[in-house]
mmCIF file of C-alpha atoms and ligand atoms in Angstrom:
data_model
loop_
_atom_site.group_PDB
_atom_site.id
_atom_site.type_symbol
_atom_site.label_atom_id
_atom_site.label_comp_id
_atom_site.label_asym_id
_atom_site.label_seq_id
_atom_site.Cartn_x
_atom_site.Cartn_y
_atom_site.Cartn_z
ATOM 1 C CA UNK A 1 35.759 9.673 -174.404
ATOM 2 C CA UNK A 2 32.446 9.358 -175.650
ATOM 3 C CA UNK A 3 30.825 12.564 -174.321
ATOM 4 C CA UNK A 4 27.448 12.612 -176.577
ATOM 5 C CA UNK A 5 25.183 15.716 -176.543
ATOM 6 C CA UNK A 6 26.576 17.376 -173.325
ATOM 7 C CA UNK A 7 30.561 18.334 -172.670
ATOM 8 C CA UNK A 8 31.289 20.536 -176.157
ATOM 9 C CA UNK A 9 32.215 23.962 -176.002
ATOM 10 C CA UNK A 10 32.848 25.553 -180.016
ATOM 11 C CA UNK A 11 35.441 28.047 -180.475
ATOM 12 C CA UNK A 12 32.833 31.265 -180.642
ATOM 13 C CA UNK A 13 31.854 29.849 -176.792
ATOM 14 C CA UNK A 14 35.163 29.803 -175.729
ATOM 15 C CA UNK A 15 35.840 33.068 -176.937
ATOM 16 C CA UNK A 16 33.018 34.611 -175.219
ATOM 17 C CA UNK A 17 34.121 32.962 -171.930
ATOM 18 C CA UNK A 18 37.435 34.364 -172.521
ATOM 19 C CA UNK A 19 36.430 37.384 -172.954
ATOM 20 C CA UNK A 20 33.536 37.501 -169.930
ATOM 21 C CA UNK A 21 37.118 36.081 -167.671
ATOM 22 C CA UNK A 22 38.805 39.265 -168.623
ATOM 23 C CA UNK A 23 35.998 41.787 -168.362
ATOM 24 C CA UNK A 24 34.850 40.183 -164.635
ATOM 25 C CA UNK A 25 38.696 40.225 -163.575
ATOM 26 C CA UNK A 26 39.177 43.672 -164.597
ATOM 27 C CA UNK A 27 36.189 44.565 -162.360
ATOM 28 C CA UNK A 28 38.335 44.034 -159.406
ATOM 29 C CA UNK A 29 41.177 46.264 -161.092
ATOM 30 C CA UNK A 30 42.363 48.254 -157.033
ATOM 31 C CA UNK A 31 45.025 50.863 -156.658
ATOM 32 C CA UNK A 32 46.231 48.986 -153.987
ATOM 33 C CA UNK A 33 49.334 46.958 -154.842
ATOM 34 C CA UNK A 34 48.864 44.413 -152.220
ATOM 35 C CA UNK A 35 45.197 43.718 -154.022
ATOM 36 C CA UNK A 36 46.557 44.003 -157.329
ATOM 37 C CA UNK A 37 49.583 41.374 -156.373
ATOM 38 C CA UNK A 38 46.943 38.985 -155.155
ATOM 39 C CA UNK A 39 44.644 39.177 -157.602
ATOM 40 C CA UNK A 40 47.245 38.860 -160.399
ATOM 41 C CA UNK A 41 48.495 35.396 -158.625
ATOM 42 C CA UNK A 42 45.056 34.227 -159.232
ATOM 43 C CA UNK A 43 44.747 35.274 -163.023
ATOM 44 C CA UNK A 44 48.503 33.980 -163.981
ATOM 45 C CA UNK A 45 47.790 30.851 -162.041
ATOM 46 C CA UNK A 46 44.483 30.494 -164.074
ATOM 47 C CA UNK A 47 45.983 31.086 -167.130
ATOM 48 C CA UNK A 48 48.938 28.210 -166.816
ATOM 49 C CA UNK A 49 45.624 25.489 -165.380
ATOM 50 C CA UNK A 50 44.806 25.928 -169.072
ATOM 51 C CA UNK A 51 47.925 25.428 -170.367
ATOM 52 C CA UNK A 52 48.499 22.582 -167.935
ATOM 53 C CA UNK A 53 44.990 21.213 -168.851
ATOM 54 C CA UNK A 54 45.599 21.331 -172.771
ATOM 55 C CA UNK A 55 49.193 20.042 -172.032
ATOM 56 C CA UNK A 56 47.085 16.805 -170.759
ATOM 57 C CA UNK A 57 44.417 16.707 -172.546
ATOM 58 C CA UNK A 58 46.515 16.777 -175.720
ATOM 59 C CA UNK A 59 48.405 13.780 -174.506
ATOM 60 C CA UNK A 60 45.082 11.741 -173.696
ATOM 61 C CA UNK A 61 44.000 12.831 -177.153
ATOM 62 C CA UNK A 62 40.876 14.574 -176.427
ATOM 63 C CA UNK A 63 38.804 15.925 -179.398
ATOM 64 C CA UNK A 64 38.386 19.874 -180.260
ATOM 65 C CA UNK A 65 35.306 20.226 -178.501
ATOM 66 C CA UNK A 66 36.309 18.546 -175.570
ATOM 67 C CA UNK A 67 39.760 20.216 -175.185
ATOM 68 C CA UNK A 68 38.036 23.776 -175.394
ATOM 69 C CA UNK A 69 35.570 22.310 -172.654
ATOM 70 C CA UNK A 70 38.454 21.452 -170.447
ATOM 71 C CA UNK A 71 39.883 24.892 -170.818
ATOM 72 C CA UNK A 72 36.644 26.545 -170.184
ATOM 73 C CA UNK A 73 36.557 24.566 -166.757
ATOM 74 C CA UNK A 74 40.484 25.250 -166.294
ATOM 75 C CA UNK A 75 40.045 29.149 -166.738
ATOM 76 C CA UNK A 76 37.115 29.691 -164.312
ATOM 77 C CA UNK A 77 37.852 26.593 -161.560
ATOM 78 C CA UNK A 78 39.035 29.875 -159.325
ATOM 79 C CA UNK A 79 36.931 32.854 -160.292
ATOM 80 C CA UNK A 80 35.834 32.161 -156.578
ATOM 81 C CA UNK A 81 38.935 34.205 -155.482
ATOM 82 C CA UNK A 82 37.804 37.002 -156.700
ATOM 83 C CA UNK A 83 34.843 37.571 -154.727
ATOM 84 C CA UNK A 84 36.782 35.822 -151.874
ATOM 85 C CA UNK A 85 39.609 38.167 -151.558
ATOM 86 C CA UNK A 86 37.488 41.349 -152.343
ATOM 87 C CA UNK A 87 35.189 40.580 -149.983
ATOM 88 C CA UNK A 88 37.334 38.970 -146.676
ATOM 89 C CA UNK A 89 40.957 39.449 -147.326
ATOM 90 C CA UNK A 90 42.020 36.091 -147.393
ATOM 91 C CA UNK A 91 42.266 33.111 -149.853
ATOM 92 C CA UNK A 92 41.863 31.162 -146.951
ATOM 93 C CA UNK A 93 38.674 29.018 -146.996
ATOM 94 C CA UNK A 94 38.528 27.811 -143.537
ATOM 95 C CA UNK A 95 38.783 31.975 -142.668
ATOM 96 C CA UNK A 96 36.204 33.297 -145.208
ATOM 97 C CA UNK A 97 34.207 30.440 -147.891
ATOM 98 C CA UNK A 98 34.742 27.732 -150.235
ATOM 99 C CA UNK A 99 36.377 29.548 -152.425
ATOM 100 C CA UNK A 100 34.582 26.595 -155.159
ATOM 101 C CA UNK A 101 31.084 27.442 -154.198
ATOM 102 C CA UNK A 102 31.761 31.485 -154.370
ATOM 103 C CA UNK A 103 32.926 30.614 -158.051
ATOM 104 C CA UNK A 104 29.714 28.388 -159.014
ATOM 105 C CA UNK A 105 27.887 31.714 -157.282
ATOM 106 C CA UNK A 106 29.767 34.213 -159.991
ATOM 107 C CA UNK A 107 29.276 32.034 -162.559
ATOM 108 C CA UNK A 108 25.746 32.401 -162.149
ATOM 109 C CA UNK A 109 25.260 35.855 -161.513
ATOM 110 C CA UNK A 110 27.345 37.013 -164.335
ATOM 111 C CA UNK A 111 25.709 34.602 -166.826
ATOM 112 C CA UNK A 112 29.063 33.541 -167.479
ATOM 113 C CA UNK A 113 27.577 30.597 -169.225
ATOM 114 C CA UNK A 114 24.412 32.017 -170.998
ATOM 115 C CA UNK A 115 25.454 30.930 -174.497
ATOM 116 C CA UNK A 116 26.192 27.599 -173.179
ATOM 117 C CA UNK A 117 23.699 24.855 -173.583
ATOM 118 C CA UNK A 118 22.583 23.734 -169.611
ATOM 119 C CA UNK A 119 23.779 19.751 -170.189
ATOM 120 C CA UNK A 120 27.619 21.483 -170.644
ATOM 121 C CA UNK A 121 26.976 24.379 -168.404
ATOM 122 C CA UNK A 122 25.731 22.259 -165.461
ATOM 123 C CA UNK A 123 29.770 20.209 -166.149
ATOM 124 C CA UNK A 124 31.472 23.098 -165.959
ATOM 125 C CA UNK A 125 29.629 24.389 -162.969
ATOM 126 C CA UNK A 126 30.043 20.878 -161.399
ATOM 127 C CA UNK A 127 33.959 20.369 -162.439
ATOM 128 C CA UNK A 128 34.424 24.166 -160.440
ATOM 129 C CA UNK A 129 32.252 22.851 -157.465
ATOM 130 C CA UNK A 130 34.422 20.030 -157.072
ATOM 131 C CA UNK A 131 37.978 20.635 -157.898
ATOM 132 C CA UNK A 132 39.347 21.625 -154.099
ATOM 133 C CA UNK A 133 36.649 18.646 -152.507
ATOM 134 C CA UNK A 134 38.612 16.058 -150.420
ATOM 135 C CA UNK A 135 37.055 13.370 -152.758
ATOM 136 C CA UNK A 136 34.824 13.665 -155.850
ATOM 137 C CA UNK A 137 31.545 13.005 -155.137
ATOM 138 C CA UNK A 138 30.416 9.262 -156.001
ATOM 139 C CA UNK A 139 27.411 9.505 -157.566
ATOM 140 C CA UNK A 140 28.129 11.686 -160.761
ATOM 141 C CA UNK A 141 28.255 10.256 -163.875
ATOM 142 C CA UNK A 142 31.313 9.269 -165.412
ATOM 143 C CA UNK A 143 32.008 12.334 -168.000
ATOM 144 C CA UNK A 144 31.597 14.611 -164.775
ATOM 145 C CA UNK A 145 34.214 12.310 -162.926
ATOM 146 C CA UNK A 146 36.577 12.724 -166.178
ATOM 147 C CA UNK A 147 36.255 15.744 -166.516
ATOM 148 C CA UNK A 148 36.482 17.071 -163.188
ATOM 149 C CA UNK A 149 39.334 14.469 -162.568
ATOM 150 C CA UNK A 150 41.140 16.765 -165.605
ATOM 151 C CA UNK A 151 40.887 19.713 -163.979
ATOM 152 C CA UNK A 152 42.241 18.220 -160.402
ATOM 153 C CA UNK A 153 45.174 17.391 -162.338
ATOM 154 C CA UNK A 154 46.153 20.375 -164.286
ATOM 155 C CA UNK A 155 45.639 22.570 -160.979
ATOM 156 C CA UNK A 156 47.609 20.514 -158.854
ATOM 157 C CA UNK A 157 50.373 20.693 -161.742
ATOM 158 C CA UNK A 158 50.263 24.418 -161.348
ATOM 159 C CA UNK A 159 50.209 24.343 -157.815
ATOM 160 C CA UNK A 160 53.019 22.348 -157.984
ATOM 161 C CA UNK A 161 54.881 24.825 -160.052
ATOM 162 C CA UNK A 162 53.946 27.347 -157.767
ATOM 163 C CA UNK A 163 55.209 25.997 -154.460
ATOM 164 C CA UNK A 164 58.939 23.818 -155.815
ATOM 165 C CA UNK A 165 59.667 27.705 -157.222
ATOM 166 C CA UNK A 166 58.172 29.639 -154.127
ATOM 167 C CA UNK A 167 59.269 27.568 -151.492
ATOM 168 C CA UNK A 168 62.836 29.221 -152.606
ATOM 169 C CA UNK A 169 62.256 32.470 -153.089
ATOM 170 C CA UNK A 170 63.233 35.366 -150.457
ATOM 171 C CA UNK A 171 60.851 35.914 -147.119
ATOM 172 C CA UNK A 172 60.371 39.501 -148.183
ATOM 173 C CA UNK A 173 58.142 38.399 -151.686
ATOM 174 C CA UNK A 174 56.255 35.278 -149.611
ATOM 175 C CA UNK A 175 52.878 36.039 -148.983
ATOM 176 C CA UNK A 176 50.216 34.852 -146.206
ATOM 177 C CA UNK A 177 47.997 34.300 -149.297
ATOM 178 C CA UNK A 178 50.038 31.019 -150.435
ATOM 179 C CA UNK A 179 50.868 29.799 -146.851
ATOM 180 C CA UNK A 180 47.291 29.613 -145.752
ATOM 181 C CA UNK A 181 48.733 31.675 -142.419
ATOM 182 C CA UNK A 182 50.539 28.668 -141.103
ATOM 183 C CA UNK A 183 53.567 29.226 -138.940
ATOM 184 C CA UNK A 184 57.023 29.011 -140.875
ATOM 185 C CA UNK A 185 58.604 26.770 -137.873
ATOM 186 C CA UNK A 186 61.280 23.707 -138.039
ATOM 187 C CA UNK A 187 58.693 21.006 -136.945
ATOM 188 C CA UNK A 188 57.136 18.668 -138.753
ATOM 189 C CA UNK A 189 53.890 17.295 -136.587
ATOM 190 C CA UNK A 190 53.981 13.816 -135.929
ATOM 191 C CA UNK A 191 50.494 12.984 -136.755
ATOM 192 C CA UNK A 192 50.785 13.992 -140.163
ATOM 193 C CA UNK A 193 54.061 11.713 -140.497
ATOM 194 C CA UNK A 194 51.869 9.288 -139.030
ATOM 195 C CA UNK A 195 48.980 9.591 -141.333
ATOM 196 C CA UNK A 196 51.457 9.703 -144.308
ATOM 197 C CA UNK A 197 53.152 6.684 -142.982
ATOM 198 C CA UNK A 198 49.845 5.100 -143.057
ATOM 199 C CA UNK A 199 49.223 6.226 -146.708
ATOM 200 C CA UNK A 200 45.985 7.914 -145.948
ATOM 201 C CA UNK A 201 45.280 11.413 -146.810
ATOM 202 C CA UNK A 202 46.155 14.387 -144.658
ATOM 203 C CA UNK A 203 43.323 16.719 -143.830
ATOM 204 C CA UNK A 204 43.615 20.782 -143.946
ATOM 205 C CA UNK A 205 42.435 20.751 -140.072
ATOM 206 C CA UNK A 206 45.493 18.406 -139.462
ATOM 207 C CA UNK A 207 47.754 21.158 -140.568
ATOM 208 C CA UNK A 208 49.819 22.335 -137.774
ATOM 209 C CA UNK A 209 52.820 24.081 -139.564
ATOM 210 C CA UNK A 210 54.000 25.276 -143.221
ATOM 211 C CA UNK A 211 56.088 21.804 -142.925
ATOM 212 C CA UNK A 212 53.285 19.811 -142.737
ATOM 213 C CA UNK A 213 51.588 21.301 -145.298
ATOM 214 C CA UNK A 214 54.493 20.951 -147.953
ATOM 215 C CA UNK A 215 54.283 17.060 -146.938
ATOM 216 C CA UNK A 216 50.562 17.347 -147.754
ATOM 217 C CA UNK A 217 51.100 18.803 -151.108
ATOM 218 C CA UNK A 218 54.089 16.062 -152.005
ATOM 219 C CA UNK A 219 51.173 13.172 -150.861
ATOM 220 C CA UNK A 220 48.987 14.668 -153.218
ATOM 221 C CA UNK A 221 50.288 12.477 -156.104
ATOM 222 C CA UNK A 222 48.117 10.268 -154.391
ATOM 223 C CA UNK A 223 45.374 11.836 -155.640
ATOM 224 C CA UNK A 224 46.605 12.212 -159.309
ATOM 225 C CA UNK A 225 44.367 10.492 -161.833
ATOM 226 C CA UNK A 226 46.083 10.428 -165.356
ATOM 227 C CA UNK A 227 49.576 9.396 -166.645
ATOM 228 C CA UNK A 228 50.341 12.268 -168.303
ATOM 229 C CA UNK A 229 50.273 14.013 -165.047
ATOM 230 C CA UNK A 230 51.994 11.391 -163.036
ATOM 231 C CA UNK A 231 54.641 11.942 -166.061
ATOM 232 C CA UNK A 232 55.121 15.749 -165.883
ATOM 233 C CA UNK A 233 55.388 15.575 -162.187
ATOM 234 C CA UNK A 234 58.202 13.257 -162.100
ATOM 235 C CA UNK A 235 60.186 15.173 -164.951
ATOM 236 C CA UNK A 236 59.201 17.852 -163.442
ATOM 237 C CA UNK A 237 61.182 16.819 -160.214
ATOM 238 C CA UNK A 238 58.196 19.014 -158.108
ATOM 239 C CA UNK A 239 58.531 16.579 -155.279
ATOM 240 C CA UNK A 240 62.481 16.743 -154.959
ATOM 241 C CA UNK A 241 61.783 20.736 -155.058
ATOM 242 C CA UNK A 242 59.500 20.475 -151.811
ATOM 243 C CA UNK A 243 61.846 17.781 -150.333
ATOM 244 C CA UNK A 244 63.951 19.354 -150.323
ATOM 245 C CA UNK A 245 63.290 22.479 -148.465
ATOM 246 C CA UNK A 246 61.695 20.155 -145.700
ATOM 247 C CA UNK A 247 64.173 19.497 -142.578
ATOM 248 C CA UNK A 248 66.524 16.257 -142.699
ATOM 249 C CA UNK A 249 64.044 13.507 -140.826
ATOM 250 C CA UNK A 250 64.973 9.752 -141.174
ATOM 251 C CA UNK A 251 60.766 9.570 -141.511
ATOM 252 C CA UNK A 252 60.251 12.369 -143.985
ATOM 253 C CA UNK A 253 63.134 9.993 -145.911
ATOM 254 C CA UNK A 254 60.522 7.039 -145.969
ATOM 255 C CA UNK A 255 57.782 8.709 -146.488
ATOM 256 C CA UNK A 256 59.200 10.594 -149.779
ATOM 257 C CA UNK A 257 60.598 6.732 -150.715
ATOM 258 C CA UNK A 258 57.188 5.459 -150.911
ATOM 259 C CA UNK A 259 55.500 8.569 -152.800
ATOM 260 C CA UNK A 260 58.465 8.715 -155.168
ATOM 261 C CA UNK A 261 58.141 5.040 -156.194
ATOM 262 C CA UNK A 262 54.368 5.294 -156.244
ATOM 263 C CA UNK A 263 54.787 8.307 -158.350
ATOM 264 C CA UNK A 264 57.516 6.306 -161.056
ATOM 265 C CA UNK A 265 55.094 3.604 -160.878
ATOM 266 C CA UNK A 266 52.210 5.482 -161.983
ATOM 267 C CA UNK A 267 54.190 7.652 -164.664
ATOM 268 C CA UNK A 268 54.908 3.850 -166.161
ATOM 269 C CA UNK A 269 57.709 2.353 -167.173
ATOM 270 C CA UNK A 270 60.562 3.368 -163.904
ATOM 271 C CA UNK A 271 60.116 6.718 -166.179
HETATM 272 FE FE1 FE2 B 18 43.608 26.599 -158.772
#
């Protein structure tokens, strides 16, 4: 990856940003255990997305400065979640505000990127801003698109990790924060099945129940970018874990087979 002037983060710059992140997160400290748990979920997720992005980055041989840039993006990509929870007491964007935009505002207001050159700061802000969009804007340059894709892959890897274990957890441990407040009924919407059988992307507005959301998450494989990500999703059996929590259905089986064959093909060599 040829990155020229922009897109490089030094070791001290990354340390500064990590310190800023810790201070920022601590500023939301609360005596309410519900708040503490919700915010801890996001801190842990952010740190695991850092691990995942280094994992993918190592396999595609990023240079050190690029790797630090990728890690910086991973660290702050969900920084908007803190203000979102503080002001709205929800992680549901639809009921509050777009957490990516809240994140960009938090980074700007908090001068989080003060020591980083303007071009690189811009890359970080754009990656944060685009990490949850249905599509990356087509008019962005190759460096921005590359890092945004990397961030989106790393983010999805950790969401898969969270959800594939979470769906098996006891009801009492479940939090509406993760489930987007969707009812956990036993149905699956026909509209979602039709959309997936047509290999089209499901939009959040189409979701009617938790099972719809599980199917949407399985279909995220169509939105992954890097071969190591496909390999990790395959090896970690994330799709199987989610599928096993869905009701028996011939149409779901068909979708699952299609998703798995796409995943295997992208992972390469039938692995
Ligand atoms: Fe995230």
